[in-house]
Short mmCIF file of C-alpha atoms and ligand atoms in Angstrom, two decimals:
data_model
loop_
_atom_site.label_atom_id
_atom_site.label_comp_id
_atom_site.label_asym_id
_atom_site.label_seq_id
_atom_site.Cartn_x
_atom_site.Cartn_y
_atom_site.Cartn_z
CA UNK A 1 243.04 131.02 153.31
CA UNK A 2 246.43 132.66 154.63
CA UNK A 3 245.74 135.13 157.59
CA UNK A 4 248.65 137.50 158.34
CA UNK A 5 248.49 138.39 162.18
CA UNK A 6 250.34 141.85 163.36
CA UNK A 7 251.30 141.03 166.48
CA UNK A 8 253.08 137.87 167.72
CA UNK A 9 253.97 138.12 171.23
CA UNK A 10 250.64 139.32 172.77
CA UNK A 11 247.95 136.75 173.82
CA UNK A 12 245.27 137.36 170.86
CA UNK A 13 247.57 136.95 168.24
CA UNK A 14 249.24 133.45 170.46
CA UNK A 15 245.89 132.69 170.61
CA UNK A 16 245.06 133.43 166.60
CA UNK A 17 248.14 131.12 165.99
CA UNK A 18 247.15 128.47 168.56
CA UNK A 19 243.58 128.16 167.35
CA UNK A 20 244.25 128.42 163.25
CA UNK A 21 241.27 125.93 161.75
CA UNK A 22 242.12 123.56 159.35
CA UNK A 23 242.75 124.88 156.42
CA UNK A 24 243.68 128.35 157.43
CA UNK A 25 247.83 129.15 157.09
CA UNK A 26 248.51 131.79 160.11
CA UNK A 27 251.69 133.69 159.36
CA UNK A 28 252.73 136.92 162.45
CA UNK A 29 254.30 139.55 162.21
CA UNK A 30 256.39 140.74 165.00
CA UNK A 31 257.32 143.76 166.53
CA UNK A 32 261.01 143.51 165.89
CA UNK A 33 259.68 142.70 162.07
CA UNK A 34 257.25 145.57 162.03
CA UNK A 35 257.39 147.98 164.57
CA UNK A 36 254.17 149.96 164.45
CA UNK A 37 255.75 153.11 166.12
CA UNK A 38 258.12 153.75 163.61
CA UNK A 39 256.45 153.07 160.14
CA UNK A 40 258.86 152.23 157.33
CA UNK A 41 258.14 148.72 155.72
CA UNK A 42 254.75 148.12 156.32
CA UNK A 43 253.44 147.71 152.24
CA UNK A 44 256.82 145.22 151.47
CA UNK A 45 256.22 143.46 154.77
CA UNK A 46 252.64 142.99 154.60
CA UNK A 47 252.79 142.49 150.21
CA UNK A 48 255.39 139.70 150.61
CA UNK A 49 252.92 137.32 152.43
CA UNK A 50 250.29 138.01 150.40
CA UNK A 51 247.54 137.58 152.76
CA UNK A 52 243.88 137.36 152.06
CA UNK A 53 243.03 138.75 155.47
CA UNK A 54 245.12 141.20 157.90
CA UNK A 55 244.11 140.71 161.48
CA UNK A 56 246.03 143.74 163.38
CA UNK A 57 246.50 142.44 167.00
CA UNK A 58 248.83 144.49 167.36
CA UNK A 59 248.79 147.89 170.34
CA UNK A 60 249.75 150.01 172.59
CA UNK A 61 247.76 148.36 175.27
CA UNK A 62 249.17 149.85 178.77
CA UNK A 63 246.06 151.55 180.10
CA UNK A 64 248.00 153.92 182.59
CA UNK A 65 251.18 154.32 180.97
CA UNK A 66 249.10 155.74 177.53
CA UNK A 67 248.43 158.47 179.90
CA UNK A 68 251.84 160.39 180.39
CA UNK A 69 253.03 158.59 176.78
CA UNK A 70 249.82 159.70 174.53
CA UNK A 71 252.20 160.14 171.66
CA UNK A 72 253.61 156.64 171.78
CA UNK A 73 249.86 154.92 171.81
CA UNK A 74 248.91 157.62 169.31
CA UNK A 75 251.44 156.21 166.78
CA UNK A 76 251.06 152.32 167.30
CA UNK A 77 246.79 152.51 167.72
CA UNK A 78 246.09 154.96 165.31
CA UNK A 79 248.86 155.43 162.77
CA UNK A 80 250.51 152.06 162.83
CA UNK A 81 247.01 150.75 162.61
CA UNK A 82 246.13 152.72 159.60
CA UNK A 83 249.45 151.58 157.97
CA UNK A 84 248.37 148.11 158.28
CA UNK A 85 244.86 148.88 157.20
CA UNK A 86 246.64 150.27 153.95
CA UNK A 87 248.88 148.31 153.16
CA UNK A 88 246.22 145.68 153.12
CA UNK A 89 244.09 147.52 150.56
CA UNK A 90 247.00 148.10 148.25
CA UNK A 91 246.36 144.07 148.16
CA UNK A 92 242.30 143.72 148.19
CA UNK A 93 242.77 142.12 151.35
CA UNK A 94 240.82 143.23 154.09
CA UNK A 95 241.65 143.85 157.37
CA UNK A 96 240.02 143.04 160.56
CA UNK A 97 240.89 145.57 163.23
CA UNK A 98 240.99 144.59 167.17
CA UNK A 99 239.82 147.27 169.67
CA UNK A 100 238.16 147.82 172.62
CA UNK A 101 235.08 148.56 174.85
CA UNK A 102 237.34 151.70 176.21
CA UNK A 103 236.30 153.44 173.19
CA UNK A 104 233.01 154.20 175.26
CA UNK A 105 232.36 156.76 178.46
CA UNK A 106 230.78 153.98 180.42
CA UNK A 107 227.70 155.79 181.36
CA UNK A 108 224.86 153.96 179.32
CA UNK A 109 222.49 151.65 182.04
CA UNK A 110 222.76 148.50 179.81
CA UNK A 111 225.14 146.87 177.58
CA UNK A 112 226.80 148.96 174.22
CA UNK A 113 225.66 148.05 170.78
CA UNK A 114 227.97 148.86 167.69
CA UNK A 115 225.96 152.53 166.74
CA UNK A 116 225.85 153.63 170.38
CA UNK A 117 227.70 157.28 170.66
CA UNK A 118 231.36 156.75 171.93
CA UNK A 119 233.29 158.69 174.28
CA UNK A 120 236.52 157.71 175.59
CA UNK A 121 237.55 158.54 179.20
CA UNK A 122 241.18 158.44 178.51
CA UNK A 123 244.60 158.09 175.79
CA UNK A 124 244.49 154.86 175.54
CA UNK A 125 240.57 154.78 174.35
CA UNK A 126 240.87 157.99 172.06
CA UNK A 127 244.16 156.58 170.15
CA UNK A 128 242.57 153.13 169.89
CA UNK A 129 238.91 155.13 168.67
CA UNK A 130 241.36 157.29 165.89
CA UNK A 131 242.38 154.30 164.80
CA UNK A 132 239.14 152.66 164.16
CA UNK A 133 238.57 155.72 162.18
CA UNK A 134 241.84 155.30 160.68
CA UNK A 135 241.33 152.23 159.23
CA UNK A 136 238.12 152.16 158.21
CA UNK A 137 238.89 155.20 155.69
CA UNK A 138 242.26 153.49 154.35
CA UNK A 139 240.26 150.16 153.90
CA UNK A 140 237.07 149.66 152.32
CA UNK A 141 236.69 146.36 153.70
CA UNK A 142 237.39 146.86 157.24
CA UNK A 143 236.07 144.87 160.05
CA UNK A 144 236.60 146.89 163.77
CA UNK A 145 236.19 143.97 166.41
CA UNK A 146 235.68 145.29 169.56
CA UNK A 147 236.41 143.49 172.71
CA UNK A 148 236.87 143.45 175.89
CA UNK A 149 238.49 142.06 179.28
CA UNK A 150 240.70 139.78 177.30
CA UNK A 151 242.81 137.17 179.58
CA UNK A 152 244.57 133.91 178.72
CA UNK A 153 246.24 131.11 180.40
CA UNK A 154 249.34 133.05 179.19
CA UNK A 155 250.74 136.73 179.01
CA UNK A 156 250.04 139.42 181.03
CA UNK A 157 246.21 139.61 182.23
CA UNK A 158 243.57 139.97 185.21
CA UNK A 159 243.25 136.15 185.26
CA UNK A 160 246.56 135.55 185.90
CA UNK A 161 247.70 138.57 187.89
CA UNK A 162 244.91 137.55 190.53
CA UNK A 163 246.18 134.04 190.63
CA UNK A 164 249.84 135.47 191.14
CA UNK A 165 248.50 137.99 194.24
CA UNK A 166 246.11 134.73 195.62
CA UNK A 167 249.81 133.11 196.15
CA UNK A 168 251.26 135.83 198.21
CA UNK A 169 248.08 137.61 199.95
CA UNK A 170 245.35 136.27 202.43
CA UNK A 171 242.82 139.13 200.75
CA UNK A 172 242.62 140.58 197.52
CA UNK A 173 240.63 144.23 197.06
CA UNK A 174 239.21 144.60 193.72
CA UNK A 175 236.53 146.79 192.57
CA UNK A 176 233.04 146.62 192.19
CA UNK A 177 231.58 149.25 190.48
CA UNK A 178 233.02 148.71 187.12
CA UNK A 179 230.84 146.51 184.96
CA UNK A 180 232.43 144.29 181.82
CA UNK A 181 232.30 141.14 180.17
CA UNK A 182 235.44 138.92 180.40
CA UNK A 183 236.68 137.42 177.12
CA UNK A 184 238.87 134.31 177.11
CA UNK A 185 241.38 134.50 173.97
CA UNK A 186 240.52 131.36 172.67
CA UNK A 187 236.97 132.52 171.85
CA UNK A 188 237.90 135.81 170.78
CA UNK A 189 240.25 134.19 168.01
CA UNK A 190 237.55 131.52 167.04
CA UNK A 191 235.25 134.39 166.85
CA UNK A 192 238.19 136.54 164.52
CA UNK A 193 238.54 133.35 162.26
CA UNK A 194 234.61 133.48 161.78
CA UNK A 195 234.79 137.01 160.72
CA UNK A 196 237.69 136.40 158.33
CA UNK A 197 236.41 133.94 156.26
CA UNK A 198 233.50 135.89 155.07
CA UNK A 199 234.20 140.19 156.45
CA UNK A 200 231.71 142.27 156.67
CA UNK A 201 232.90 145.94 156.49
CA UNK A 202 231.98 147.38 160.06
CA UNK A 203 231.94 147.76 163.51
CA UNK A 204 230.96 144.59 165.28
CA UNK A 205 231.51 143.47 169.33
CA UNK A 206 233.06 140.81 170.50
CA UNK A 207 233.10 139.67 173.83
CA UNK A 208 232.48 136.65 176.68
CA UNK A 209 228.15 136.11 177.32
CA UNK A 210 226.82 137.48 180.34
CA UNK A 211 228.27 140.09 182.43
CA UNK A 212 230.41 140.63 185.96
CA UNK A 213 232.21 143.20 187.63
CA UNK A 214 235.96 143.04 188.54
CA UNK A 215 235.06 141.58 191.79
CA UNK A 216 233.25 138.90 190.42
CA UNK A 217 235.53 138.07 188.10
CA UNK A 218 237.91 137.31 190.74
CA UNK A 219 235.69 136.14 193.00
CA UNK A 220 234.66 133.56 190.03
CA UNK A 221 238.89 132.87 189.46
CA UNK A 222 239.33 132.17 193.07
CA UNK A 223 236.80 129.63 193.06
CA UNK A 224 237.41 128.00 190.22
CA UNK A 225 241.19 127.56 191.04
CA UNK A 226 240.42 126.61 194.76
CA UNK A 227 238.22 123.90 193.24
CA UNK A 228 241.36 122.55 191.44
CA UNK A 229 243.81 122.82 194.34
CA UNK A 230 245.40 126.46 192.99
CA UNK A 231 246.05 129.35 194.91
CA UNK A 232 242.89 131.30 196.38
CA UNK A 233 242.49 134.10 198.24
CA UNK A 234 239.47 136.00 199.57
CA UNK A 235 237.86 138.91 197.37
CA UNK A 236 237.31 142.30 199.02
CA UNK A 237 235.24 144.52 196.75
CA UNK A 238 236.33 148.03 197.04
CA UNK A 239 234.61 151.22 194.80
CA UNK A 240 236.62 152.35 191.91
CA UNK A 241 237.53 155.18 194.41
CA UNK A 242 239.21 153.47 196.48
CA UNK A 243 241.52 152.25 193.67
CA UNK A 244 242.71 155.21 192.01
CA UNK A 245 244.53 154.76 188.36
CA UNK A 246 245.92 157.56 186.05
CA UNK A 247 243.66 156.56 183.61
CA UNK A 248 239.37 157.13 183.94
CA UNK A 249 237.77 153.45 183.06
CA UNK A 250 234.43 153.09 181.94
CA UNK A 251 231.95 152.26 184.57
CA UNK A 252 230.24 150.45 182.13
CA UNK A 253 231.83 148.36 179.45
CA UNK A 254 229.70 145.90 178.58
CA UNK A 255 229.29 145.16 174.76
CA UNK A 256 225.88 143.62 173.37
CA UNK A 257 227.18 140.96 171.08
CA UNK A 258 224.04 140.26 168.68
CA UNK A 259 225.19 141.56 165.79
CA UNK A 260 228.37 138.87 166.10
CA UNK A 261 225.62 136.41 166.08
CA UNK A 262 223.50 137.76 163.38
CA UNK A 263 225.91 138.57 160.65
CA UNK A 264 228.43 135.59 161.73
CA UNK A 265 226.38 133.01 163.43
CA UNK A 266 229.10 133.06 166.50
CA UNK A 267 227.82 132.55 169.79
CA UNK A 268 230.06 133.47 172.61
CA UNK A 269 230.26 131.47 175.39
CA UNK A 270 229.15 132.65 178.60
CA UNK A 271 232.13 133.95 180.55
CA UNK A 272 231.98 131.21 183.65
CA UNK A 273 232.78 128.37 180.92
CA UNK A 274 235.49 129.88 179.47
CA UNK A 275 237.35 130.89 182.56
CA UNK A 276 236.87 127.41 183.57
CA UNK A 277 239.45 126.15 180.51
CA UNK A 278 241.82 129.13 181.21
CA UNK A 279 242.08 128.08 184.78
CA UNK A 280 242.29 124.45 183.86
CA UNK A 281 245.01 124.82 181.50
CA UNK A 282 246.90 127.56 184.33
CA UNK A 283 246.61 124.46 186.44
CA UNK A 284 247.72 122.19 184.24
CA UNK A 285 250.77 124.30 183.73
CA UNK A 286 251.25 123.48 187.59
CA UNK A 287 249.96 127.33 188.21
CA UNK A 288 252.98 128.88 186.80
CA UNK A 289 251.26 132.82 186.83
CA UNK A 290 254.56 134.38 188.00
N1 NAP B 1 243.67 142.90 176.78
C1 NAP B 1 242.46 143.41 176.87
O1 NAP B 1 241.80 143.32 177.90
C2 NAP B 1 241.84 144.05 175.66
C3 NAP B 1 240.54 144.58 175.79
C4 NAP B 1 239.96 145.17 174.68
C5 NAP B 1 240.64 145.24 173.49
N2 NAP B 1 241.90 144.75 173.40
C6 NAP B 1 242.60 144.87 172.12
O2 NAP B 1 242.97 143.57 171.71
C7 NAP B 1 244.16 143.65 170.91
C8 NAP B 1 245.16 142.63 171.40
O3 NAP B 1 245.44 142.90 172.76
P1 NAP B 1 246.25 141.88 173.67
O4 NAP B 1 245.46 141.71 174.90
O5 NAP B 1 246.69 140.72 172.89
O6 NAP B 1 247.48 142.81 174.03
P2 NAP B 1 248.95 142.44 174.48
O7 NAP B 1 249.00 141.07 175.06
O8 NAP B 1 249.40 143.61 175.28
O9 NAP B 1 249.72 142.40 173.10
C9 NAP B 1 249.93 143.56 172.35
C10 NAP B 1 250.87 143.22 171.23
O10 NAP B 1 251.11 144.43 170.50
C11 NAP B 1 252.48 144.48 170.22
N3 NAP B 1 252.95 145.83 170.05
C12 NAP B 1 253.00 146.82 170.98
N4 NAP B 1 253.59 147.90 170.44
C13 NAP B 1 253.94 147.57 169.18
C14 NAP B 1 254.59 148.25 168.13
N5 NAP B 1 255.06 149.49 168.28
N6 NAP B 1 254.77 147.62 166.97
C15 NAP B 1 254.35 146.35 166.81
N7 NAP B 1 253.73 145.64 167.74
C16 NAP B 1 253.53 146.26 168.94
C17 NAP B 1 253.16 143.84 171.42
O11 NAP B 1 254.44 143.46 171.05
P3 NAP B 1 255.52 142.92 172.12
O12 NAP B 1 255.13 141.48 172.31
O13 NAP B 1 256.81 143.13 171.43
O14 NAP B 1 255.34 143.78 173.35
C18 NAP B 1 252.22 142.68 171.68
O15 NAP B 1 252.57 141.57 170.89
C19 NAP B 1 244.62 145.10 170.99
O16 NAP B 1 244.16 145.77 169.85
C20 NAP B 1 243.89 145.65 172.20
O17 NAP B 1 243.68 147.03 172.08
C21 NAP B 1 242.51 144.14 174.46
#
């Protein structure tokens, strides 16, 4: 099977490359090669590889900056996302779509399933919720994955960002009052092979087992890396309120991942585990978060 991956540089498609199974040829696509903001090549690009499955990991994934720059995320999640949902049809390949637990308001007491209502509190959420929309009409035999709280032992994520802060400050104030389930990359691109090998047109979630809270997701970092000799620091939780962004998060984003489980027989770990092999390969990189 040959999987073409939009995206190169950003940690799920490193990941999608790092964890190809046997048998499975990964080719990217980078931005430079396809820039999803300015459309012009995407059917020769994507036709030349000949893929049997398009993964788009591709976005506009600045939370705050989507804000004051809707028409740049606008472009890249929803139009540059149908492009590549497109061009993938024009082949019979299907396309599995990444996106995100911000496509919800937050406001439901347990965790979302696939045909809850959405609601996005902000740009970043709406473009990425066009898009799903987007793609799914240009591509009968689209797969949305949503996720959420994605970090890595590389790029730029929560995991890492706390580690870098634990090396230059005593405390760290993080808030509490947001709820979410953390997703290690590795998982989320063992779960995205699953799905390719046999897509199911639909939504379908996609994220670490259990569920925390910022705090306790750094609470659970700084333990783990004090445990291996890495920097620590102590965890202050502070309300949302106390933390004000430009863009509204969801005070609830935690995604019920049965249906992952049903239709694809993937398990996700719980979220503890996982963060335990981020950390230990950050650590093995001699804690280089900077
Ligand atoms: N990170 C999370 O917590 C999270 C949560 C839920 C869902 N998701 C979804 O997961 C997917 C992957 O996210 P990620 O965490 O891997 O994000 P990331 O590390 O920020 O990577 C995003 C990638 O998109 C590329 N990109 C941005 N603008 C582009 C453009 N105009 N044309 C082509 N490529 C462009 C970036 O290219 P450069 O390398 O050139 O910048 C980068 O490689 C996204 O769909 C995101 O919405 C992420």
């Amino acid at each position: 099977m040959k999987v073409l991956v939009i995206g190169r540089g950003g940690q799920v498609a490193r990941a999608l490359v790092r964890r190809a199974p046997e048998g499975v040829a990964v080719e990217t696509l980078s931005r430079p090669e396809l820039d999803l903001a300015a459309l012009r090549d995407a059917d020769a690009l994507v036709a030349v590889r000949r893929p049997d499955v398009v993964i788009n990991a591709a976005a506009y994934t600045a939370v705050d900056a989507a804000e004051s720059d809707a028409d740049a995320a606008r472009a890249v999640n929803a139009q540059g996302a149908e492009a590549v949902a497109a061009a993938a049809a024009r082949l019979g390949a299907p396309v599995i779509q990444v996106s995100t637990d911000y496509v919800f308001a937050g406001d439901k007491g347990a965790p979302y399933v696939e045909s809850d209502p959405v609601g996005p509190t902000g740009v970043y959420g709406r473009t990425k919720l066009e898009g799903e929309r987007l793609v799914a009409a240009a591509n009968s035999s689209a797969v949305i994955v949503r996720t959420a709280w994605v970090y890595d032992a590389h790029g730029k994520n929560f995991v890492r960002t706390m580690l870098r802060l634990a090396g230059q400050r005593p405390e760290l104030s993080v808030v509490s009052d947001q709820q979410g389930c953390p997703t290690f990359a590795d998982d989320l691109a063992d779960a995205l092979f699953a799905i390719a090998r046999a897509p199911k047109p639909g939504v379908v979630h996609c994220a670490g087992a259990g569920e925390t809270t910022w705090a306790g997701f750094a609470e659970a970092i700084m333990a783990l890396a004090a445990e291996r000799g890495g920097p620590s620091a102590k965890v202050q939780p502070i309300p949302t309120s106390a933390y004000p962004t430009p863009a509204k998060r969801p005070a609830n984003s935690r995604l019920n991942c049965a249906k992952l489980q049903g239709e694809y027989g993937v398990a996700m770990r719980p979220w503890r585990a996982a963060l335990a092999d981020c950390v230990d390969e950050i650590a093995a990189g001699g804690w280089r978060v900077g």
